[in-house]
Amino acid sequence: MPAVEMDDFRRSYARLCKESGAEPQESVLQHLQEAPERSRMDFATHSLSMDTCGALGKLLQDELQFTEIVLSDCMLSEEGAKLLLHGLCTNTVVQSLDLKGNNLRAVGAEALGKLLRQNKSVRSLTLEWNNLGIWEESFALFCEGLGANSTLQRLDLRNNQINHQGAGELSMALKNNSSLQELDLRWNNIGLLGGRALLNCLHSNRVLRQLDLAGNNIPSDILKAVDQAVEHNQEHQNILCKSHSMTRVLSKEVLCLKEEKAKQFLDFMDTIDRQKEEITRSNRVSAARVGQLQEALTERHSALNSLKAKLQMTEAALALSEQKVHSLGEMQSAAKEEQARLVESHAKELQQLKKDSADREAKLHRDLSAANEKNLLLRNEADELERKCRGQQEQLFQVKEALTHTTAELKLRAVQAEERLEMEKRRFKQSLEDAESLRLKEVDQMTRHLEATERSLQERVQRLETIRIGLEEELSQAKAAALVERGQVEEELIKAKNQARLEEQQRLERLEEKLRLMAQSRDEAQNYCLQQKQAVAEALGKESQLSMQLEGLKRQVEELQQELSSKEQEKVAEVNKVRVGLQEQIGHLEAERTAQEGLREKIAALERQLKVLSSNHREALLDKDGEISSLLEKLRVREAEISRMREEEAQRASFLQNAIMTYVQGSPLNSFIPKK
């Protein structure tokens, strides 16, 4: 945050204090002016009045500058803390809030519960050295707010005098909460019942990764069970992260495959459309040429009609000349001779014309016969095309049969793998049952020896509890006197800490002596662990074999896809060859009208056949896509089963580790048993 905005915040604080009739605190103004970090508001060890808390609460309602607020050891009153927390309810920027050492009780607990219900940005909340657990009803409201919150990730409740009832309320809140990852409950009065309640809530809460319960009079076995549950939650979260990453990778691969198939289908459709356009163009060109041929034929017909008209005219002239010859008679003999000559010349011309017409008719008959022969050739070629189509259909049928055979083989292999897995499960269960029977016998023997030592340890624990209760009373008295004389209390706390450190060092020395005695039992447990690890390694080797088989199945699917793509390319090449041959035949038959009509009908039939072939090809592609999707689903099911087996084996390994730890912890106590 720039310096100008910090000055505006300081001015608005002073203005609100004057409006409420109170003077602004000089320490607050000086701290706001000298703040080193612009995104952090730190009033630690500064005593804040109720008016300043109200002004700060109003300013923080819509403030978008501070992401961290530190108010530790500020001696906040209940009403002042309430005003400040009500202002933070509508804030959307603050992520960390520290209220350590402010003696918050009933009103503060209720205000904190409201803050947790309404605020959606706070992720870290520190409430160390308060008294939130004294009033059960107010602490229950705080726990309700915690259960309704969905953003808080870290909560510190050390030294808040929380008893077993408060721990029960916390356990109910943790069952409903789905975001809290770290919870610190050290140095409270939770006890045995509270520890059990928290342990029960961990069975339904899978998000909590860290739970500190030191100094709460909780038995060691419950603490160990809590630690195991928290570790299980950590492992569960890690497994979830891995599974999410795997699902993302698989979804990306499936999307890539779908996009590639869609592209191939679109390319195939584009090629079909282009071929259709080429056929329409060729049809147009052939129609234009047929029109030209029709015009040439009409011209020839008109020429023949003109010749026929000339012949009729000549015949009429001959008839008239014959009549004139008969009428003139003998008087015009010379004219008859001349006319006879003319008639002979005309007859010769007529004969020549008839010969020409006969030659033309013979040529036309020859052309018709050639056209008929070409039609027969086209029919033969169409029959050959039909035979080729049938051969392609037979090849497709053979490919489908090969696919069915491969799927059957895959199913048989999957059944065999499942049978092997079941046999391995049975063997593993038998080994586990034997190990558990041995462990139960050893535990029975150890419990008999531990009963005598537990009595002496309980007496020591009671003595230590009396000492701790005395220390807690002294600490509470020192906490009450801290509000008046802070410096003296700090010196006393330092002395108490030094004494506690000395006692802890003595305890550590004793524990080191016990650890030396436990080394021998640990070696025995390690040998047993090595045997179990070998069994787990064998199971992992079998899982790797199954994964190799799955990879082989995936490779077979990829090879089938490649074969399908190659066959599709061959079909496209054959269709292109057929179309080129048809275009050449259409170019040869452009000169004849009658042949063009037959060719049009055959071209239409061929187009229909092409449409049928394309539809059959699309159906075959869709069937193969369905088969591939079914194979992928089967592979996913197998991977899910394998992951389930891994989780079961991990759980069994954790159970074995827990049993070994209990055995290791119990075995060194044999040295403390008195000999009879």
XYZ file of C-alpha atoms in Angstrom:
676
model
C 0.000 0.000 0.000
C 1.510 3.380 -0.897
C 2.233 6.036 1.736
C -0.654 8.254 0.545
C -3.225 5.579 1.316
C -1.684 4.995 4.778
C -2.020 8.724 5.481
C -5.668 8.609 4.375
C -6.262 5.660 6.730
C -4.667 7.582 9.635
C -6.762 10.693 8.888
C -9.989 8.731 8.652
C -9.144 7.045 12.011
C -8.665 10.451 13.645
C -11.916 11.746 12.107
C -13.978 8.799 13.372
C -12.535 9.185 16.875
C -13.497 12.886 16.930
C -17.002 12.110 15.650
C -17.515 9.623 18.487
C -16.391 12.226 21.041
C -13.050 10.621 21.897
C -9.498 11.618 21.223
C -7.346 9.394 18.965
C -4.490 7.565 20.660
C -1.130 9.051 19.862
C 0.581 5.646 19.952
C -1.773 4.361 17.266
C -1.242 7.430 15.068
C 2.537 7.215 15.463
C 2.547 3.499 14.646
C 0.430 4.065 11.516
C 2.846 6.767 10.421
C 5.970 4.655 11.036
C 4.601 1.285 9.817
C 7.405 -0.551 7.858
C 5.068 -2.903 5.966
C 2.172 -1.296 4.162
C 0.107 -4.496 3.909
C 0.419 -5.426 7.637
C -1.222 -3.704 10.640
C 0.791 -4.599 13.768
C -0.421 -3.196 17.145
C 1.270 -5.873 19.297
C 1.806 -4.838 22.973
C -0.159 -1.582 22.363
C -3.116 -1.078 24.706
C -6.179 -0.184 22.590
C -9.232 1.522 24.051
C -12.828 0.661 23.175
C -13.189 3.832 21.029
C -10.128 2.973 18.953
C -11.447 -0.580 18.493
C -14.783 0.786 17.275
C -13.078 3.178 14.840
C -10.781 0.450 13.529
C -13.756 -1.903 13.117
C -15.619 0.668 11.014
C -12.548 1.328 8.877
C -11.833 -2.375 8.309
C -15.352 -3.066 6.999
C -14.458 -1.888 3.486
C -10.667 -1.647 3.780
C -8.769 -3.389 0.938
C -5.202 -2.632 2.083
C -4.250 -4.875 5.007
C -3.835 -8.639 4.518
C -2.400 -9.362 8.006
C -3.565 -7.912 11.371
C -1.570 -8.491 14.599
C -3.324 -7.505 17.892
C -1.428 -9.715 20.367
C -1.164 -8.593 24.027
C -3.247 -5.448 23.442
C -5.414 -5.821 26.620
C -8.605 -5.609 24.549
C -11.856 -5.346 26.440
C -14.782 -7.631 25.599
C -16.802 -4.833 23.972
C -13.796 -3.480 22.085
C -12.976 -6.904 20.672
C -16.656 -7.333 19.696
C -16.691 -4.005 17.768
C -13.432 -4.832 15.981
C -14.528 -8.379 15.019
C -17.935 -7.159 13.759
C -16.067 -4.799 11.439
C -13.969 -7.664 10.085
C -17.067 -9.753 9.246
C -17.526 -7.973 5.895
C -13.819 -7.637 5.047
C -12.643 -9.603 1.972
C -8.850 -9.047 2.069
C -7.553 -9.951 5.557
C -6.021 -13.451 5.519
C -4.214 -13.611 8.913
C -5.546 -12.444 12.332
C -3.536 -12.658 15.609
C -5.423 -12.075 18.927
C -2.900 -13.680 21.280
C -3.024 -12.828 25.017
C -6.170 -10.609 25.168
C -8.162 -12.514 27.851
C -11.171 -13.031 25.528
C -14.090 -14.832 27.190
C -17.830 -15.175 26.519
C -18.494 -12.050 24.381
C -15.255 -12.525 22.465
C -16.073 -16.182 21.733
C -19.516 -15.221 20.365
C -17.998 -12.463 18.201
C -15.370 -14.895 16.880
C -18.116 -17.409 15.991
C -19.961 -14.721 14.027
C -16.696 -13.779 12.276
C -16.092 -17.387 11.228
C -19.654 -17.726 9.890
C -19.620 -14.530 7.800
C -15.995 -13.909 6.776
C -14.705 -15.721 3.656
C -11.068 -14.555 3.525
C -9.369 -15.316 6.882
C -7.133 -18.392 6.561
C -5.019 -18.153 9.769
C -6.415 -17.337 13.262
C -4.211 -17.206 16.413
C -6.068 -17.212 19.793
C -3.296 -18.301 22.185
C -3.467 -17.295 25.895
C -7.186 -16.454 26.071
C -10.064 -17.884 28.136
C -12.500 -18.973 25.431
C -13.256 -22.346 27.063
C -14.517 -21.023 30.428
C -18.096 -20.348 29.246
C -19.466 -23.465 27.549
C -22.399 -21.783 25.755
C -20.254 -19.068 24.154
C -17.606 -21.630 23.174
C -20.378 -23.745 21.588
C -21.303 -20.710 19.419
C -17.632 -20.360 18.454
C -17.567 -24.044 17.447
C -20.766 -23.614 15.374
C -19.079 -20.793 13.453
C -16.013 -22.981 12.917
C -18.211 -25.790 11.538
C -19.899 -23.383 9.087
C -16.584 -21.877 7.895
C -15.078 -23.047 4.586
C -11.870 -20.964 4.238
C -9.943 -21.186 7.555
C -6.835 -23.412 7.279
C -4.909 -22.783 10.552
C -6.294 -22.296 14.116
C -4.231 -21.816 17.316
C -6.137 -22.435 20.618
C -3.269 -22.958 23.058
C -3.861 -22.150 26.759
C -7.606 -21.388 26.462
C -8.845 -23.573 29.393
C -10.819 -25.882 27.110
C -12.253 -28.909 28.969
C -13.613 -32.210 27.678
C -17.035 -30.655 26.878
C -15.388 -27.962 24.772
C -13.393 -30.683 23.018
C -16.686 -32.466 22.228
C -18.049 -29.263 20.653
C -14.816 -28.918 18.655
C -15.140 -32.498 17.427
C -18.705 -31.812 16.179
C -17.446 -28.697 14.379
C -14.545 -30.612 12.798
C -16.985 -33.198 11.413
C -18.744 -30.416 9.452
C -15.615 -28.421 8.553
C -13.882 -29.208 5.247
C -11.025 -26.644 5.091
C -9.117 -26.645 8.424
C -5.685 -28.297 8.037
C -3.772 -27.312 11.229
C -5.199 -27.183 14.801
C -3.121 -26.474 17.941
C -4.772 -27.424 21.308
C -1.725 -27.663 23.550
C -1.862 -26.853 27.280
C -5.617 -27.142 27.845
C -7.730 -29.442 30.066
C -9.182 -31.759 27.429
C -8.583 -35.047 29.287
C -9.500 -38.603 28.345
C -13.092 -37.929 27.175
C -12.094 -34.974 25.042
C -9.262 -36.963 23.461
C -11.656 -39.761 22.540
C -14.125 -37.271 21.022
C -11.377 -35.726 18.868
C -10.186 -39.191 17.841
C -13.733 -40.153 16.758
C -14.148 -36.989 14.683
C -10.962 -37.808 12.738
C -12.696 -40.869 11.231
C -15.047 -38.545 9.280
C -12.685 -35.575 8.772
C -10.139 -36.316 6.009
C -8.702 -32.768 5.692
C -6.985 -32.162 9.059
C -3.242 -32.773 8.623
C -1.810 -31.525 11.954
C -3.327 -31.783 15.466
C -1.204 -30.926 18.556
C -2.571 -32.199 21.917
C 0.435 -32.003 24.241
C -0.202 -31.055 27.891
C -3.888 -32.058 28.021
C -3.874 -35.123 30.371
C -4.603 -37.418 27.419
C -3.326 -41.027 27.589
C -0.477 -41.978 25.322
C -2.479 -44.579 23.399
C -5.074 -41.993 22.372
C -2.302 -39.570 21.350
C -0.728 -42.276 19.225
C -4.089 -43.099 17.639
C -4.614 -39.389 16.869
C -1.152 -39.151 15.280
C -1.908 -42.230 13.176
C -5.236 -40.775 12.028
C -3.543 -37.485 11.097
C -0.853 -39.357 9.151
C -3.580 -41.331 7.412
C -5.245 -38.031 6.457
C -1.944 -36.790 5.019
C -1.540 -39.959 2.982
C -5.169 -39.702 1.859
C -4.643 -36.121 0.689
C -1.462 -37.106 -1.187
C -3.292 -39.998 -2.879
C -6.151 -37.654 -3.837
C -3.688 -35.180 -5.376
C -2.045 -37.974 -7.373
C -5.413 -39.319 -8.553
C -6.527 -35.817 -9.608
C -3.324 -35.347 -11.580
C -3.765 -38.763 -13.273
C -7.390 -38.004 -14.163
C -6.345 -34.669 -15.643
C -3.668 -36.338 -17.777
C -6.089 -39.052 -18.959
C -8.809 -36.497 -19.743
C -6.289 -34.480 -21.778
C -5.271 -37.595 -23.712
C -8.923 -38.507 -24.379
C -9.640 -34.971 -25.584
C -6.608 -35.109 -27.893
C -7.805 -38.419 -29.339
C -11.297 -37.025 -29.856
C -9.921 -33.930 -31.567
C -7.744 -36.051 -33.863
C -10.691 -38.258 -34.800
C -12.876 -35.217 -35.405
C -10.171 -33.730 -37.637
C -9.858 -36.977 -39.590
C -13.626 -37.174 -40.038
C -13.801 -33.543 -41.175
C -10.949 -34.091 -43.634
C -12.720 -37.151 -45.034
C -15.958 -35.161 -45.423
C -14.037 -32.337 -47.117
C -12.527 -34.771 -49.622
C -15.989 -36.221 -50.335
C -17.411 -32.717 -50.869
C -14.553 -31.829 -53.201
C -15.108 -34.977 -55.218
C -18.813 -34.184 -55.457
C -17.997 -30.689 -56.703
C -15.644 -32.148 -59.322
C -18.370 -34.553 -60.480
C -20.889 -31.706 -60.771
C -18.371 -29.679 -62.787
C -17.725 -32.605 -65.117
C -21.482 -33.087 -65.535
C -21.883 -29.442 -66.463
C -19.050 -29.632 -68.998
C -20.514 -32.827 -70.510
C -23.953 -31.212 -70.717
C -22.478 -28.225 -72.549
C -20.710 -30.522 -75.009
C -23.869 -32.554 -75.554
C -25.685 -29.308 -76.348
C -23.037 -28.475 -78.947
C -23.434 -31.943 -80.502
C -27.204 -31.480 -80.646
C -26.730 -28.188 -82.475
C -24.399 -29.885 -85.010
C -26.976 -32.641 -85.605
C -29.754 -30.091 -86.165
C -27.550 -28.346 -88.733
C -26.988 -31.666 -90.567
C -30.730 -32.365 -90.514
C -31.409 -28.951 -92.032
C -28.837 -29.662 -94.787
C -30.536 -33.002 -95.594
C -33.933 -31.293 -95.722
C -32.587 -28.719 -98.178
C -31.237 -31.524 -100.411
C -34.598 -33.298 -100.323
C -36.322 -30.077 -101.364
C -33.925 -29.731 -104.279
C -34.681 -33.309 -105.375
C -38.420 -32.641 -105.295
C -37.934 -29.522 -107.362
C -35.887 -31.416 -109.918
C -38.518 -34.173 -110.154
C -41.223 -31.574 -110.772
C -39.114 -29.987 -113.491
C -38.631 -33.405 -115.108
C -42.372 -34.066 -115.118
C -42.998 -30.735 -116.794
C -40.331 -31.374 -119.358
C -41.830 -34.782 -120.169
C -45.249 -33.237 -120.693
C -43.753 -30.611 -122.968
C -41.891 -33.314 -124.912
C -45.098 -35.322 -125.406
C -47.046 -32.228 -126.454
C -44.472 -30.958 -128.857
C -44.067 -34.449 -130.343
C -42.106 -35.053 -133.329
C -41.717 -31.364 -134.070
C -39.210 -30.970 -131.356
C -37.091 -34.109 -131.824
C -33.936 -32.129 -131.635
C -35.141 -30.625 -128.360
C -35.939 -34.178 -127.103
C -32.448 -35.331 -127.798
C -31.107 -32.379 -125.886
C -33.539 -33.038 -123.105
C -32.514 -36.730 -123.032
C -28.964 -35.639 -122.621
C -30.018 -33.321 -119.836
C -31.997 -36.180 -118.216
C -28.992 -38.479 -118.354
C -26.816 -35.825 -116.739
C -29.443 -35.264 -114.080
C -29.699 -39.023 -113.475
C -25.957 -39.244 -112.998
C -26.090 -36.418 -110.499
C -28.943 -38.156 -108.657
C -27.017 -41.399 -108.530
C -24.027 -39.597 -107.103
C -26.275 -37.933 -104.522
C -27.791 -41.304 -103.569
C -24.333 -42.868 -103.226
C -23.263 -39.987 -100.995
C -26.383 -40.386 -98.862
C -25.780 -44.173 -98.632
C -22.165 -43.592 -97.582
C -23.321 -41.171 -94.913
C -25.923 -43.648 -93.629
C -23.223 -46.393 -93.464
C -20.975 -44.070 -91.499
C -23.823 -43.314 -89.095
C -24.474 -47.081 -88.640
C -20.774 -47.637 -87.919
C -20.796 -44.836 -85.345
C -23.862 -46.379 -83.707
C -22.181 -49.790 -83.515
C -19.038 -48.197 -81.995
C -21.219 -46.426 -79.433
C -22.898 -49.719 -78.554
C -19.499 -51.369 -78.090
C -18.420 -48.509 -75.825
C -21.616 -48.949 -73.798
C -20.773 -52.638 -73.370
C -17.275 -51.724 -72.204
C -18.717 -49.262 -69.672
C -21.077 -51.920 -68.379
C -18.156 -54.329 -67.956
C -16.193 -51.677 -66.058
C -19.211 -50.992 -63.810
C -19.403 -54.721 -63.065
C -15.712 -54.701 -62.166
C -16.290 -51.745 -59.847
C -19.100 -53.608 -58.139
C -16.799 -56.620 -57.700
C -14.147 -54.378 -56.145
C -16.743 -52.911 -53.740
C -17.766 -56.406 -52.720
C -14.121 -57.327 -52.143
C -13.697 -54.249 -49.929
C -16.801 -55.208 -47.954
C -15.368 -58.693 -47.444
C -12.107 -57.150 -46.226
C -14.051 -54.994 -43.765
C -15.871 -58.087 -42.526
C -12.530 -59.855 -42.035
C -11.206 -56.841 -40.085
C -14.257 -56.939 -37.833
C -13.732 -60.659 -37.222
C -10.091 -59.969 -36.313
C -11.246 -57.286 -33.875
C -13.703 -59.712 -32.252
C -10.920 -62.306 -31.895
C -8.597 -59.748 -30.266
C -11.321 -58.598 -27.858
C -12.004 -62.224 -26.885
C -8.299 -62.789 -26.263
C -8.138 -59.632 -24.168
C -11.088 -60.773 -22.084
C -9.462 -64.196 -21.508
C -6.225 -62.528 -20.428
C -8.151 -60.203 -18.076
C -9.960 -63.196 -16.501
C -6.645 -65.005 -16.010
C -5.118 -61.902 -14.425
C -8.087 -61.576 -12.047
C -7.741 -65.242 -11.032
C -4.045 -64.713 -10.337
C -4.845 -61.647 -8.243
C -7.401 -63.597 -6.206
C -4.864 -66.383 -5.537
C -2.298 -63.828 -4.437
C -4.869 -62.142 -2.188
C -5.667 -65.458 -0.508
C -1.988 -66.207 0.089
C -1.410 -62.724 1.478
C -4.442 -63.046 3.785
C -3.197 -66.388 5.103
C 0.236 -64.904 5.836
C -1.422 -61.943 7.592
C -3.610 -64.249 9.697
C -0.542 -66.246 10.780
C 1.312 -63.052 11.670
C -1.687 -61.718 13.620
C -2.010 -64.979 15.607
C 1.675 -64.800 16.541
C 1.316 -61.116 17.443
C -1.722 -61.819 19.673
C 0.173 -64.501 21.548
C 3.116 -62.171 22.107
C 0.787 -59.329 23.173
C -0.923 -61.600 25.733
C 2.442 -62.496 27.188
C 3.527 -58.854 27.284
C 0.291 -57.618 28.906
C 0.790 -60.003 31.819
C 4.246 -58.534 32.420
C 3.086 -54.938 31.919
C 0.339 -54.971 34.562
C 2.825 -54.748 37.429
C 4.821 -51.966 35.781
C 1.705 -49.929 34.921
C 0.853 -49.590 38.597
C 4.205 -48.049 39.429
C 3.995 -45.795 36.372
C 0.477 -44.633 37.350
C 1.780 -43.589 40.764
C 4.547 -41.595 39.077
C 2.006 -40.042 36.675
C -0.190 -38.980 39.607
C 2.766 -37.313 41.255
C 3.627 -35.519 38.021
C -0.005 -34.434 37.641
C 0.016 -32.892 41.116
C 3.206 -31.039 40.220
C 1.655 -29.861 36.902
C -1.543 -28.718 38.616
C 0.531 -26.640 41.020
C 2.451 -25.127 38.134
C -0.795 -24.325 36.278
C -2.198 -22.589 39.360
C 0.948 -20.499 39.600
C 0.700 -19.662 35.859
C -2.969 -18.607 36.183
C -2.125 -16.372 39.150
C 0.732 -14.871 37.154
C -1.678 -14.325 34.184
C -4.155 -12.456 36.411
C -1.397 -10.243 37.833
C 0.015 -9.575 34.334
C -2.601 -6.895 33.614
C -1.180 -4.710 36.477
C 2.536 -5.565 36.588
C 3.594 -6.969 33.246
C 7.316 -6.712 33.707
C 7.406 -8.689 36.972
C 5.274 -11.455 35.485
C 7.586 -11.753 32.477
C 10.589 -12.281 34.771
C 8.727 -14.951 36.737
C 7.692 -16.669 33.492
C 11.308 -16.705 32.325
C 12.335 -18.353 35.593
C 9.512 -20.904 35.305
C 10.558 -21.662 31.721
C 14.157 -22.250 32.814
C 12.973 -24.638 35.528
C 10.754 -26.448 33.042
C 13.687 -26.755 30.650
C 15.834 -28.291 33.385
C 13.089 -30.778 34.218
C 12.658 -31.621 30.526
C 16.410 -32.189 30.193
C 16.322 -34.596 33.134
C 13.359 -36.430 31.584
C 15.194 -36.621 28.257
C 18.201 -38.218 29.972
C 15.921 -40.842 31.521
C 14.264 -41.474 28.155
C 17.673 -41.931 26.536
C 18.507 -44.635 29.064
C 15.219 -46.361 28.214
C 15.967 -46.085 24.500
C 19.254 -47.899 24.966
C 17.358 -50.785 26.498
C 14.849 -50.721 23.637
C 17.553 -51.128 20.971
C 17.619 -54.921 21.267
C 13.844 -55.266 20.846
C 13.987 -52.832 17.934
C 16.469 -55.079 16.107
C 14.058 -58.015 16.422
C 11.183 -55.890 15.152
C 13.318 -54.713 12.221
C 13.945 -58.319 11.183
C 10.207 -58.954 11.223
C 9.646 -55.754 9.220
C 12.177 -56.912 6.622
C 10.230 -60.133 6.128
C 7.001 -58.193 5.676
C 8.704 -55.793 3.277
C 9.846 -58.728 1.154
C 6.233 -59.948 0.944
C 5.125 -56.438 -0.052
C 7.904 -56.287 -2.674
C 6.653 -59.544 -4.189
C 3.128 -58.116 -4.370
C 4.501 -54.966 -6.032
C 6.379 -57.114 -8.585
C 3.152 -58.867 -9.461
C 1.442 -55.499 -9.844
C 4.215 -54.381 -12.201
C 3.637 -57.526 -14.310
C -0.056 -56.673 -14.526
C 0.810 -53.105 -15.539
C 3.080 -54.496 -18.305
C 0.192 -56.608 -19.574
C -2.009 -53.520 -19.627
C 0.646 -51.644 -21.619
C 0.719 -54.538 -24.126
C -3.052 -54.267 -24.517
C -2.724 -50.534 -25.131
C -0.104 -51.185 -27.822
C -2.407 -53.676 -29.545
C -5.169 -51.066 -29.568
C -2.764 -48.532 -31.134
C -1.744 -51.070 -33.823
C -5.411 -51.694 -34.659
C -5.944 -47.939 -34.993
C -2.954 -47.699 -37.367
C -4.330 -50.574 -39.493
C -7.694 -48.845 -39.704
C -6.066 -45.577 -40.808
C -4.031 -47.410 -43.514
C -7.168 -49.140 -44.816
C -8.996 -45.837 -44.930
C -6.182 -44.350 -47.026
C -6.316 -47.328 -49.417
C -10.064 -46.876 -49.820
C -9.660 -43.187 -50.558
C -6.967 -43.986 -53.189
C -9.218 -46.593 -54.866
C -12.145 -44.169 -54.938
C -9.903 -41.521 -56.508
C -8.717 -44.021 -59.157
C -12.321 -44.974 -59.981
C -13.300 -41.335 -60.325
C -10.337 -40.604 -62.605
C -11.327 -43.550 -64.850
C -14.913 -42.306 -64.993
C -13.768 -38.817 -65.958
C -11.641 -40.255 -68.800
C -14.571 -42.321 -70.040
C -16.870 -39.307 -69.918
C -14.301 -37.335 -71.994
C -14.299 -40.076 -74.665
C -18.112 -40.189 -74.820
C -18.717 -36.471 -75.151
C -19.259 -36.680 -78.962
C -22.458 -38.758 -78.851
C -25.852 -37.760 -77.518
C -27.434 -41.175 -77.099
C -24.349 -42.524 -75.274
C -24.398 -39.483 -72.970
C -27.891 -40.274 -71.735
C -26.860 -43.835 -70.757
C -23.707 -42.508 -69.131
C -25.716 -40.039 -67.035
C -27.829 -42.857 -65.648
C -24.717 -44.940 -64.870
C -22.971 -41.970 -63.241
C -26.005 -41.448 -61.005
C -25.904 -45.152 -60.069
C -22.193 -44.882 -59.306
C -22.801 -41.805 -57.138
C -25.397 -43.745 -55.202
C -22.940 -46.576 -54.739
C -20.342 -44.085 -53.540
C -22.817 -42.648 -51.064
C -23.613 -46.153 -49.833
C -19.900 -46.899 -49.508
C -19.279 -43.636 -47.630
C -22.218 -44.335 -45.296
C -20.953 -47.877 -44.691
C -17.486 -46.495 -44.064
C -18.843 -43.961 -41.556
C -20.805 -46.689 -39.770
C -17.690 -48.849 -39.587
C -15.714 -45.926 -38.157
C -18.410 -45.275 -35.546
C -18.449 -48.979 -34.578
C -14.669 -48.969 -34.201
C -14.810 -45.779 -32.129
C -17.358 -47.460 -29.842
C -15.143 -50.511 -29.483
C -12.125 -48.325 -28.690
C -14.117 -46.380 -26.066
C -15.259 -49.657 -24.464
C -11.643 -50.852 -24.338
C -10.602 -47.558 -22.739
C -13.363 -47.910 -20.140
C -12.176 -51.430 -19.355
C -8.632 -50.127 -18.949
C -9.894 -47.427 -16.562
C -11.775 -50.048 -14.526
C -8.606 -52.154 -14.323
C -6.548 -49.145 -13.234
C -9.152 -48.331 -10.550
C -8.989 -51.937 -9.289
C -5.183 -51.800 -9.182
C -5.293 -48.484 -7.252
C -7.794 -50.041 -4.833
C -5.436 -52.996 -4.326
C -2.585 -50.591 -3.658
C -4.649 -48.706 -1.075
C -5.590 -51.976 0.659
C -1.941 -53.068 0.734
C -0.929 -49.629 2.084
C -3.560 -49.945 4.843
C -2.326 -53.422 5.710
C 1.257 -52.181 5.810
C 0.181 -49.320 8.121
C -1.603 -51.823 10.395
C 1.572 -53.936 10.512
C 3.665 -50.865 11.306
C 1.272 -49.907 14.131
C 1.464 -53.435 15.577
C 5.250 -53.373 15.374
C 5.378 -49.944 17.044
C 3.163 -51.171 19.898
C 5.385 -54.239 20.239
C 8.523 -52.083 20.217
C 7.079 -49.667 22.789
C 5.983 -52.475 25.083
C 9.032 -54.761 24.867
C 11.615 -52.659 26.846
C 9.393 -52.632 29.924
C 10.447 -56.259 30.592
C 13.591 -54.914 32.193
C 11.527 -53.104 34.883
C 9.534 -56.213 35.952
C 10.637 -57.500 39.376
C 11.938 -61.043 39.344
C 10.220 -63.601 41.626
